[in-house]
Short mmCIF file of C-alpha atoms in Angstrom, two decimals:
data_model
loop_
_atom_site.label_atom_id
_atom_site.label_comp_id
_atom_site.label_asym_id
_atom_site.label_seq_id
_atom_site.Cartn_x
_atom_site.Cartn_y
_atom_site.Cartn_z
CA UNK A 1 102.21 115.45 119.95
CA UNK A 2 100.69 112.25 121.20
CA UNK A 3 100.32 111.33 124.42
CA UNK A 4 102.02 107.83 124.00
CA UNK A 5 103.88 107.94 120.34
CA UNK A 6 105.79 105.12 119.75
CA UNK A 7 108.00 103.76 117.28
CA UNK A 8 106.39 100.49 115.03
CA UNK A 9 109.21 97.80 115.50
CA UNK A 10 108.21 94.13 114.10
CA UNK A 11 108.70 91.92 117.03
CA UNK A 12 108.10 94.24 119.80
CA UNK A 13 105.05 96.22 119.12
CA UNK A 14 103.76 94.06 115.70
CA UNK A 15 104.03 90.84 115.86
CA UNK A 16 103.54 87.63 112.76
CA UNK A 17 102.20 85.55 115.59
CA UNK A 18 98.73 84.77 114.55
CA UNK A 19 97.15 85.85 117.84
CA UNK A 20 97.76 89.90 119.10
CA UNK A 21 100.80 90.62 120.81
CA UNK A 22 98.57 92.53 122.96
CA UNK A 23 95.20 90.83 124.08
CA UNK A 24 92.29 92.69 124.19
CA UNK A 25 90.16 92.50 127.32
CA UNK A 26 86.30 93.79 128.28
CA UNK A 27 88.16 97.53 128.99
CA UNK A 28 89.79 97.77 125.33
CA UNK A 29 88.42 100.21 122.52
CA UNK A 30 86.58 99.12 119.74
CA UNK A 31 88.24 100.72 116.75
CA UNK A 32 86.00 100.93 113.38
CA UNK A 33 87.84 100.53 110.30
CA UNK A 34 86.11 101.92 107.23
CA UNK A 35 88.04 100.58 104.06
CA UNK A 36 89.23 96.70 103.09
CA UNK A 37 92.75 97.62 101.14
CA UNK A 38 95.41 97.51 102.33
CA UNK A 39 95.49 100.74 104.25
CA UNK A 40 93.03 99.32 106.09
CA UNK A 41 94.51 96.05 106.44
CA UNK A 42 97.90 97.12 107.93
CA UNK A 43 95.82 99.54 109.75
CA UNK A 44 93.78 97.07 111.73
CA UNK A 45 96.87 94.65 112.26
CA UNK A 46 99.06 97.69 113.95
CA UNK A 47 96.01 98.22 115.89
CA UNK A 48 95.15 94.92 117.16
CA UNK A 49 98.74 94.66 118.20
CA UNK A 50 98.22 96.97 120.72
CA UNK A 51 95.54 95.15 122.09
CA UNK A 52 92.22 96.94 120.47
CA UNK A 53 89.19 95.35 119.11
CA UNK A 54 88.66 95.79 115.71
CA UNK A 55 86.15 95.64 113.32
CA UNK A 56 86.60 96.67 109.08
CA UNK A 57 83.42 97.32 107.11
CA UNK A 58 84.28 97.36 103.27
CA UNK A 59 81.67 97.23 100.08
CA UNK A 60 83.87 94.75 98.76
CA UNK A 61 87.43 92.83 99.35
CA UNK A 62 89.97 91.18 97.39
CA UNK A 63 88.81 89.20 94.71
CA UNK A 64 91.43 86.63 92.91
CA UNK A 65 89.46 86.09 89.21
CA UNK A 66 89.94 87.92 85.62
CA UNK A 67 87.10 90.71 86.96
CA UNK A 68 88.01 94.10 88.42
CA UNK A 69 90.11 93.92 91.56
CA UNK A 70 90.81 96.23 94.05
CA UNK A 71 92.85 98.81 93.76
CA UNK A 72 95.23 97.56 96.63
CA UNK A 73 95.80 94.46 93.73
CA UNK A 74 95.96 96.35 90.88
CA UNK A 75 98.78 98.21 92.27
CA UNK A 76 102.32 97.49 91.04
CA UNK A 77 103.53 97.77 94.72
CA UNK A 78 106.94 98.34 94.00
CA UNK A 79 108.08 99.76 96.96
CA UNK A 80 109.45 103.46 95.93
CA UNK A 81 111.21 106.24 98.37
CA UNK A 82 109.00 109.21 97.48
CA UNK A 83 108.25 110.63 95.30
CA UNK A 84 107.20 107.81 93.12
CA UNK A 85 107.86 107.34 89.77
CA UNK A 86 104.72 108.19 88.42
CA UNK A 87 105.53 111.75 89.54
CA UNK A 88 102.16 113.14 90.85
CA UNK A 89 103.72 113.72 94.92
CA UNK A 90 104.24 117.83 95.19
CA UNK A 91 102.75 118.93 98.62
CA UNK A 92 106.18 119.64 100.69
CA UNK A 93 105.11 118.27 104.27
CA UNK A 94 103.00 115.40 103.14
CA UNK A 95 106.35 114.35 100.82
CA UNK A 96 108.49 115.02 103.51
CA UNK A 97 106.74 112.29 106.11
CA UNK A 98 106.40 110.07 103.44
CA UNK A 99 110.06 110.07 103.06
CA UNK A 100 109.83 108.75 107.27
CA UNK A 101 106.91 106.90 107.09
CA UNK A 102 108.16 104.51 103.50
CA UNK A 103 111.54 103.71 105.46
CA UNK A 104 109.22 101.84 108.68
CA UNK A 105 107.34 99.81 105.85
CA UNK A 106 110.70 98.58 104.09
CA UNK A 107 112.27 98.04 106.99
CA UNK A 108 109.10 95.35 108.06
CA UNK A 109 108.47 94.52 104.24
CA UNK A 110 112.38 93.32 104.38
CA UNK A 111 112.11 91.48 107.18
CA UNK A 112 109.11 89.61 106.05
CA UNK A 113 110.84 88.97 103.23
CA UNK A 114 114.06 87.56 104.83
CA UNK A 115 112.39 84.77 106.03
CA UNK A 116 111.87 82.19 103.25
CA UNK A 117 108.50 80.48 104.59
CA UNK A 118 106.81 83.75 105.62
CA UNK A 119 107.98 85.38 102.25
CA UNK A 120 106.22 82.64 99.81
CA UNK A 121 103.33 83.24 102.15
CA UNK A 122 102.99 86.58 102.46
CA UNK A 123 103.92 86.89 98.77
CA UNK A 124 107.08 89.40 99.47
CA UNK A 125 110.16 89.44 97.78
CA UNK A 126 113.55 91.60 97.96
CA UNK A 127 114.75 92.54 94.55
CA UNK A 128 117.42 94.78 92.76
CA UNK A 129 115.13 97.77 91.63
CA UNK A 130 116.78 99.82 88.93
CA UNK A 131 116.26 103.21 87.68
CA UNK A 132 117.66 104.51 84.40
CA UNK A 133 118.56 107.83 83.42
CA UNK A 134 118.87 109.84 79.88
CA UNK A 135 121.79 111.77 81.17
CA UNK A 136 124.19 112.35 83.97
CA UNK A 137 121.68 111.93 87.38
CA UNK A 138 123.98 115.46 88.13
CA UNK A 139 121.74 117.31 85.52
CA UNK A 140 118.45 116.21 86.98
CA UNK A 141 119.07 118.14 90.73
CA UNK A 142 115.82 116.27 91.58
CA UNK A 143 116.50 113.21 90.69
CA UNK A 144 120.01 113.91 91.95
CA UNK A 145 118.95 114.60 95.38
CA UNK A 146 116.75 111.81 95.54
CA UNK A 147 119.26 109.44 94.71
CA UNK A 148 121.46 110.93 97.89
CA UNK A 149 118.73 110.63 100.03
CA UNK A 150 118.19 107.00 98.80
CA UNK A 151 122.03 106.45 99.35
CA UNK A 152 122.17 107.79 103.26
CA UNK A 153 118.59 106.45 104.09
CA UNK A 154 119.65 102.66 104.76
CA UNK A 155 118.08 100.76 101.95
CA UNK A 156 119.80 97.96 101.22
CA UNK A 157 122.06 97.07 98.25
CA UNK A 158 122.72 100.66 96.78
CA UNK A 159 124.94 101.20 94.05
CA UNK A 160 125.51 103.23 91.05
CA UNK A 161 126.79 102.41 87.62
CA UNK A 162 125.90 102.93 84.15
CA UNK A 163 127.04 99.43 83.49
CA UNK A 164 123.28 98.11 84.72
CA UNK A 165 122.07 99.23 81.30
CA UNK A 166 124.29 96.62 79.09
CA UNK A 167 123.61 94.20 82.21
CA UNK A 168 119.94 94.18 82.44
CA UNK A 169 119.47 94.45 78.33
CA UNK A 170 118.38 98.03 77.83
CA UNK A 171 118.87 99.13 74.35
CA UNK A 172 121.45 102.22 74.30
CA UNK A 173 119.30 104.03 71.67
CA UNK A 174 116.55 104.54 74.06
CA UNK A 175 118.86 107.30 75.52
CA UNK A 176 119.49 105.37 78.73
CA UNK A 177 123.07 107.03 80.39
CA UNK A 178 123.10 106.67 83.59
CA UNK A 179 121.41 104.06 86.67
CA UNK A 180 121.57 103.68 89.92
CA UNK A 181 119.88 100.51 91.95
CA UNK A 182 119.44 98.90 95.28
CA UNK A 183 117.14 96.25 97.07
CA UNK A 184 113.19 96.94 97.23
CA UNK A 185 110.56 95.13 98.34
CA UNK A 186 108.20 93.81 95.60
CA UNK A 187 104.87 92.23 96.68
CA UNK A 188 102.40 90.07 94.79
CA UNK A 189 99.44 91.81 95.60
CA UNK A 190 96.94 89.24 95.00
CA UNK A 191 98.90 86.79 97.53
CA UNK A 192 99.69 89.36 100.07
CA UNK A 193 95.92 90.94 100.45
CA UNK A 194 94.77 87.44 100.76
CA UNK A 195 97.53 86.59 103.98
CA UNK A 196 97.12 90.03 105.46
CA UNK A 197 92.76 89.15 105.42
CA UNK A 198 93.78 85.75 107.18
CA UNK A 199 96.25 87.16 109.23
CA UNK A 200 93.86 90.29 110.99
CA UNK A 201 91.00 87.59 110.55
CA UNK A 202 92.86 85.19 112.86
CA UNK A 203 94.43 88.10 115.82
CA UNK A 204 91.17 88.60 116.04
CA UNK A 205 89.43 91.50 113.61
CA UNK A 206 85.67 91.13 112.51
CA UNK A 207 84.76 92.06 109.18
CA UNK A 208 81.32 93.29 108.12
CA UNK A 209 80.45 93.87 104.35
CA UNK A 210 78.59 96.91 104.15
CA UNK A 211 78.62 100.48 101.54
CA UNK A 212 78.55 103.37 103.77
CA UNK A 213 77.99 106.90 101.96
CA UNK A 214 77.84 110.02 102.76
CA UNK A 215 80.13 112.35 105.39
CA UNK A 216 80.97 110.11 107.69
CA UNK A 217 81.13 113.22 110.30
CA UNK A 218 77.60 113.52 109.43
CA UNK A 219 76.70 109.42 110.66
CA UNK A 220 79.47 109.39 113.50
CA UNK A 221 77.37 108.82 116.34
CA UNK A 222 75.32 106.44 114.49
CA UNK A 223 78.38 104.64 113.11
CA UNK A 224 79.89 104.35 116.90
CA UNK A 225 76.70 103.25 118.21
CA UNK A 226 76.09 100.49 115.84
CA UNK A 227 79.40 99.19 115.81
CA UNK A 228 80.06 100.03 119.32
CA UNK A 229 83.14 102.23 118.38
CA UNK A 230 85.54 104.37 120.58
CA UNK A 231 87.11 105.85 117.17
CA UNK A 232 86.55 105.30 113.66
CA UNK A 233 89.35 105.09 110.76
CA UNK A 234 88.62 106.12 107.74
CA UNK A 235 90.68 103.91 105.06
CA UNK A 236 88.54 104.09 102.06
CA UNK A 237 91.24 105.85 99.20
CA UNK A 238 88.86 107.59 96.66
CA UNK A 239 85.88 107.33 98.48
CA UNK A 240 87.27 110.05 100.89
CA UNK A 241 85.67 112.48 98.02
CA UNK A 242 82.35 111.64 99.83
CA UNK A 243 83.23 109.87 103.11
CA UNK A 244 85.51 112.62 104.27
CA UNK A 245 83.76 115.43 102.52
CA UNK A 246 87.33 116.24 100.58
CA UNK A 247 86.79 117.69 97.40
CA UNK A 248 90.46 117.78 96.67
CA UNK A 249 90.77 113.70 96.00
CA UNK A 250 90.86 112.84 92.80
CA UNK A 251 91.23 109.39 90.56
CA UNK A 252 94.68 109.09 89.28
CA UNK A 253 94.24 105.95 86.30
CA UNK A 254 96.90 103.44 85.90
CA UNK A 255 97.16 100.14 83.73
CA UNK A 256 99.69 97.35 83.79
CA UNK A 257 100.17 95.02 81.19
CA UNK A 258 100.43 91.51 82.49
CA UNK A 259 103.10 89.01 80.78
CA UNK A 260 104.23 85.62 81.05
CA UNK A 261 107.79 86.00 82.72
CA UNK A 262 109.24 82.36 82.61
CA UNK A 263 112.07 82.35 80.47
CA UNK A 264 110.75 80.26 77.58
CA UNK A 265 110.15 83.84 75.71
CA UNK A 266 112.97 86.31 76.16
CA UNK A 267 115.36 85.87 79.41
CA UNK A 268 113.02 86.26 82.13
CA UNK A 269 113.28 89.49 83.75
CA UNK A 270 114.75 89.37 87.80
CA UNK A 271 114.40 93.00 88.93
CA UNK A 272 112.67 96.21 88.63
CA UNK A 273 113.47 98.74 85.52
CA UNK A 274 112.11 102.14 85.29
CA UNK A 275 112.09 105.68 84.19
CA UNK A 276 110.39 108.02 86.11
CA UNK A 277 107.95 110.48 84.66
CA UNK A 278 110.38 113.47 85.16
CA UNK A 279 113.19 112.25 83.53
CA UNK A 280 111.56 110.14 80.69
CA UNK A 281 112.48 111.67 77.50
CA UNK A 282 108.50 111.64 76.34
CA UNK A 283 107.45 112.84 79.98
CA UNK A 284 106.20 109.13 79.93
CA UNK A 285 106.51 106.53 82.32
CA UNK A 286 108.52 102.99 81.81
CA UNK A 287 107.91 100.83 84.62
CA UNK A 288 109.09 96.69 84.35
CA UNK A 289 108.29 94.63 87.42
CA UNK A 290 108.16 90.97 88.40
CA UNK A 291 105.25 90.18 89.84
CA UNK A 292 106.10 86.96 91.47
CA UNK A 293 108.06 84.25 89.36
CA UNK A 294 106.32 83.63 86.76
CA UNK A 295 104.37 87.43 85.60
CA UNK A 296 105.84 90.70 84.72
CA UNK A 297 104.45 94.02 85.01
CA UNK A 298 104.26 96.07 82.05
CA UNK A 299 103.63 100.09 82.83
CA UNK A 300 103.13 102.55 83.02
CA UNK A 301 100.19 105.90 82.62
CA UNK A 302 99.03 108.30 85.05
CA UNK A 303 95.76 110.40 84.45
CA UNK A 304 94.26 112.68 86.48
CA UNK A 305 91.00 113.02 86.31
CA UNK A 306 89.93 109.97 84.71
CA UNK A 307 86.97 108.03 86.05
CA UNK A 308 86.47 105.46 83.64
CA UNK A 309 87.78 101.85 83.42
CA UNK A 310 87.79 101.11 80.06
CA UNK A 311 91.06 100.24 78.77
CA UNK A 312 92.03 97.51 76.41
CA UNK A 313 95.36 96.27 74.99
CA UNK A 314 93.85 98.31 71.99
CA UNK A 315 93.74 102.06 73.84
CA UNK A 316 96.02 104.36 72.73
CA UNK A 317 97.75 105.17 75.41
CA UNK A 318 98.47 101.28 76.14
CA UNK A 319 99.68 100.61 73.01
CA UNK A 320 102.29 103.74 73.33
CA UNK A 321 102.96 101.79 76.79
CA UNK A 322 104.04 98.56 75.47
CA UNK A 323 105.28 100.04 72.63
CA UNK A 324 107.95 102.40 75.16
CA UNK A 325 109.01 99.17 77.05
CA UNK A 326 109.56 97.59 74.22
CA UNK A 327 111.83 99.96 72.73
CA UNK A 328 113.24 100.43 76.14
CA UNK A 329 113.99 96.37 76.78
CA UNK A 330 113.57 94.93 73.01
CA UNK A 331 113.46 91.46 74.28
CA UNK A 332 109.65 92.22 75.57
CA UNK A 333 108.67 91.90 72.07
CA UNK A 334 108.24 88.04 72.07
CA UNK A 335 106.22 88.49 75.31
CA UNK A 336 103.86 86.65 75.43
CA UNK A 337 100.18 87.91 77.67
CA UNK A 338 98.88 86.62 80.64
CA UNK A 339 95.94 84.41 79.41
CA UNK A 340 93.78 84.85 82.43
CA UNK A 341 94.29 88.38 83.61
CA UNK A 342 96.56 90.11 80.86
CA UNK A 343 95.76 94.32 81.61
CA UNK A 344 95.43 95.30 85.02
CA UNK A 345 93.45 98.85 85.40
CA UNK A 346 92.71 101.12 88.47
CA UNK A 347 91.84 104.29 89.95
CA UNK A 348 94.73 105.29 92.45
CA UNK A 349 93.06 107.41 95.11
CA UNK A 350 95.09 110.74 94.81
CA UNK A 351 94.63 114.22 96.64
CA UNK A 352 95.44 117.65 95.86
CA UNK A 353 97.90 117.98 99.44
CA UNK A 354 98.78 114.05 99.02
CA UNK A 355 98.19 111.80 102.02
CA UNK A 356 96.46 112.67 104.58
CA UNK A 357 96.88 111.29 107.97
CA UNK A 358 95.01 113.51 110.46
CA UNK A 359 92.25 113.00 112.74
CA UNK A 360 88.73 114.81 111.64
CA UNK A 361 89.20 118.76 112.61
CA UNK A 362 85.74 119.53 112.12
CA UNK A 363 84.05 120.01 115.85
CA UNK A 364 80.34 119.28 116.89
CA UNK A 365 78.54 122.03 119.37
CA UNK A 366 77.02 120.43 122.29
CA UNK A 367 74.87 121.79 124.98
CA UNK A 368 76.94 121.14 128.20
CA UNK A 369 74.69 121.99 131.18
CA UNK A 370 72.99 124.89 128.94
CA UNK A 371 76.38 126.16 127.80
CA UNK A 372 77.01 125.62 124.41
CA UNK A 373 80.67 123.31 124.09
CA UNK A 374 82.99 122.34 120.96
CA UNK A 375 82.95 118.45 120.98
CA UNK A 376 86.24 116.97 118.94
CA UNK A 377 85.47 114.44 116.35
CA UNK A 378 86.78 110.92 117.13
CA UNK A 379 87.40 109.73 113.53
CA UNK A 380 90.58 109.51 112.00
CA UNK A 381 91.43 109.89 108.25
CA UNK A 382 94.20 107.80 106.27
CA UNK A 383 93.87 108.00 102.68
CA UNK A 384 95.52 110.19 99.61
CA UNK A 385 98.35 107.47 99.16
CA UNK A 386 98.01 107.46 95.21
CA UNK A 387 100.19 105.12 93.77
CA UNK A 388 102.47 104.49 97.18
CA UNK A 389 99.86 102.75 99.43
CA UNK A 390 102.07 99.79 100.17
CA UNK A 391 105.39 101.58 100.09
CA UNK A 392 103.57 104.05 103.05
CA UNK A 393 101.39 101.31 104.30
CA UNK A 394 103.24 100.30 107.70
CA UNK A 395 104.88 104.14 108.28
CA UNK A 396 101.19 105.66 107.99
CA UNK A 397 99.77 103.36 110.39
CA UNK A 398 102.36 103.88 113.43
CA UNK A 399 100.83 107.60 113.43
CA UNK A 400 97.94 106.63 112.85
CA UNK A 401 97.93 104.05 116.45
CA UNK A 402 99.25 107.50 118.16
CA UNK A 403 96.60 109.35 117.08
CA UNK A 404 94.33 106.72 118.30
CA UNK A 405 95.73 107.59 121.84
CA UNK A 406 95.29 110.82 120.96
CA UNK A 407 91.56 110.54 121.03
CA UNK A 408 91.18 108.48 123.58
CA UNK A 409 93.26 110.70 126.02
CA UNK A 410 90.91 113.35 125.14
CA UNK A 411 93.47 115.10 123.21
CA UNK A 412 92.72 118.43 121.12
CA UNK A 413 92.93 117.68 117.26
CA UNK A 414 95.27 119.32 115.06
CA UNK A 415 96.34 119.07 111.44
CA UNK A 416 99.25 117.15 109.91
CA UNK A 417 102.43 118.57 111.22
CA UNK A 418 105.78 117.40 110.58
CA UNK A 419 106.90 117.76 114.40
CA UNK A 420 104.92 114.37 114.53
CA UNK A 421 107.39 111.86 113.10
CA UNK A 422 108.23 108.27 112.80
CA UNK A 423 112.10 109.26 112.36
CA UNK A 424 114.27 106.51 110.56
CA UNK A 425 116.50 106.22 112.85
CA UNK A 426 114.26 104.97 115.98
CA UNK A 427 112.26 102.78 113.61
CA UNK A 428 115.37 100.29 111.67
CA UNK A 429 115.25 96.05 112.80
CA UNK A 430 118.03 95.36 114.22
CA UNK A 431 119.87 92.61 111.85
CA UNK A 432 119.84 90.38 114.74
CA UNK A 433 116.13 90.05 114.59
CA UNK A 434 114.03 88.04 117.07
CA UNK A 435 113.11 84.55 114.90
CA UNK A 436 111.32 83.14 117.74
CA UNK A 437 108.76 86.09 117.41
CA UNK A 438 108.51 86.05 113.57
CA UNK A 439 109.12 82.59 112.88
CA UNK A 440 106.39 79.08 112.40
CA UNK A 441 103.49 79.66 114.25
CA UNK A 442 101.87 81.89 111.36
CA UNK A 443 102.15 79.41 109.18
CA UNK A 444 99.57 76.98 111.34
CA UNK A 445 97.00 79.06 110.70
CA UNK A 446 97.50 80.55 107.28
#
């Protein structure tokens, strides 16, 4: 347990000011980010909050033209409770914190959203997300269960009723029976990495463009002496196969077909649709979400194991894709592509045991006054989010900022437990929230 854990509450302890709610002074800890997603985006803000310096080195950062983008873009960042719908979250405790840590991140995801100015910004929009069902939810106990959990958790706008299938278009013969929806953050990735750089940019965070490889337990010191760090985050998704020395992480391929969702070619689409992997008849994901107003999101495929980018609107398995949403919402046949960017592809950074948000157990043996002593690592690992980086993003990083007292009181490591929790119930916004502490100054400087 940390020394100082606290609860991440926007407008107490994180703040849309663009300045820290906390400023650092000469005394404050440098804090080395290694990774420029969005892991290591939110990361840095919840940090600098608290008053630390910070400074992110990345090989690369978002990008907003028709070549690869980062994997923080390419995501569909619909925000899911766990386990997603691409149906590759199975390791018990990290599923079971996820389920704490996604309900902090809508809860600040919501309230960014509620507040029209910040929410064109910050590209963040509350919609009805819908998922569809090929029989009674009752004969699916995990998708059953799920759906309670969603019900009691405090998302907003829950309801059930087969009725959303007529209502949103689905063709009956698809074997769609039974639905269930409520309100989910949806967030235009492209907009929202480029306000979240500005944003850490302007409270104060340096950024440094640099490929590290190798262990980084193996180039701490160096790392901490270079950078002049007091702890080092590691952020970096699938590069954790090398930069964490985890042999369990593994590249999880996805592709999203990009469309034209204005209403001139079939009655443009206002909220999520999807079958998870589990339930889909085919064992095959259909996944339908509005990017921002004017593109859809056409998915989806999950392979393990796949390395290679080379998709086109000609593969196989994206032509069964658009071929299953099609069937699933006919009108998506007059679709027409986006011109400039029309098939998303990416390598979502998954792990054998899921996310991992534990500081480095491996210990270094130093000669203390000619008795050999076990020195704890001062890194800090936060990767293994798969598809659910931004659905995680804000819960993760509240442990991670106790952890980062943790090293710096000198604490003994110890591995992920679920004793240390974020629990839903000290982490909800009030409704009344604090405007004057979310409210115009943000938008001076972005």
């Amino acid at each position: 347990m940390s020394a100082v854990d606290q609860p991440l509450i926007l407008g107490k302890n994180l703040s849309l000011d663009p300045f820290p709610q906390q400023c650092p002074d000469a005394a404050s800890a440098t804090i080395l980010i290694v990774g420029g997603g969005v892991t290591g985006l939110i990361n840095a803000w919840v940090l600098l909050d608290r008053g630390y310096q910070v400074t992110i080195v990345s090989k690369e950062w978002a990008s907003f033209t028709d070549q690869q983008r980062l994997t923080s873009q390419i995501a569909g960042a619909l925000w899911e409770f766990p386990p997603a719908v691409c149906g590759q979250h199975t390791d018990i405790l990290s599923l079971q914190k996820s389920k704490q840590w996604c309900m902090v991140a809508y809860d600040i995801w919501a309230a960014i959203a509620s507040i029209p100015s910040l929410a064109a910004l910050a590209g963040v929009q509350m919609r009805a997300s819908n998922f569809f069902f090929p029989c009674p939810i009752e004969d699916l106990p995990a998708q059953h269960h799920k759906m309670e959990e969603i019900a009691a958790s405090g998302v907003h706008g829950f309801s059930r009723s087969a009725d959303s299938i007529h209502k949103h278009g689905i063709d009956p013969r698809y074997g769609a029976m039974d639905a269930y929806e409520h309100l989910a953050p949806v967030i235009d990735t492209d907009r929202c990495m480029e306000w979240l750089m500005l944003l850490v940019q302007s409270k104060g965070a340096k950024f440094h463009t640099e490929t590290i490889t190798g262990d980084l337990f193996n180039q701490e010191q160096e790392l901490r002496r270079r950078f002049s760090a007091d702890v080092i985050l590691n952020c970096t998704g699938l590069s954790a196969l090398s930069l964490a020395g985890d042999q369990t992480c593994y590249p999880l391929r996805g592709a999203l077909i990009r469309v034209v969702n204005d209403g001139k070619d079939f009655p443009k689409v206002e909220s999520s649709l999807a079958i998870t992997a589990d339930a889909a008849q085919d064992n095959e994901i259909v996944f339908i979400v509005p990017r921002n107003d004017n593109i859809l999101l056409i998915g989806g495929v999950a392979q393990p194991g796949r390395w290679d980018l080379d998709l086109t609107l000609e593969s196989p398995e994206i032509k069964r894709m658009r071929a299953r949403a099609e069937a699933f919402l006919p009108s998506l046949k007059h679709a027409r592509l986006d011109p400039t960017y029309p098939i998303a592809q990416g390598l979502r950074p998954a792990r054998e045991k899921n996310i991992r948000v534990e500081r480095e157990l491996r210990t270094r043996t130093m000669d203390l006054h000619g008795e050999p002593t076990e020195e704890p690592s001062r890194i800090i690992h936060d990767y293994g989010h798969g598809g659910s980086g931004w659905s995680l993003s804000f819960g993760c990083a509240a442990d991670v900022a106790n952890l980062v007292e943790d090293v710096l009181h000198n604490l003994p490591a110890s591995t992920m437990k679920l004793e240390r929790k974020t629990a839903v119930e000290d982490v909800r916004i009030p409704a009344s929230l604090d405007q004057r502490s979310m409210d115009v100054p943000i938008r001076a400087r972005l």
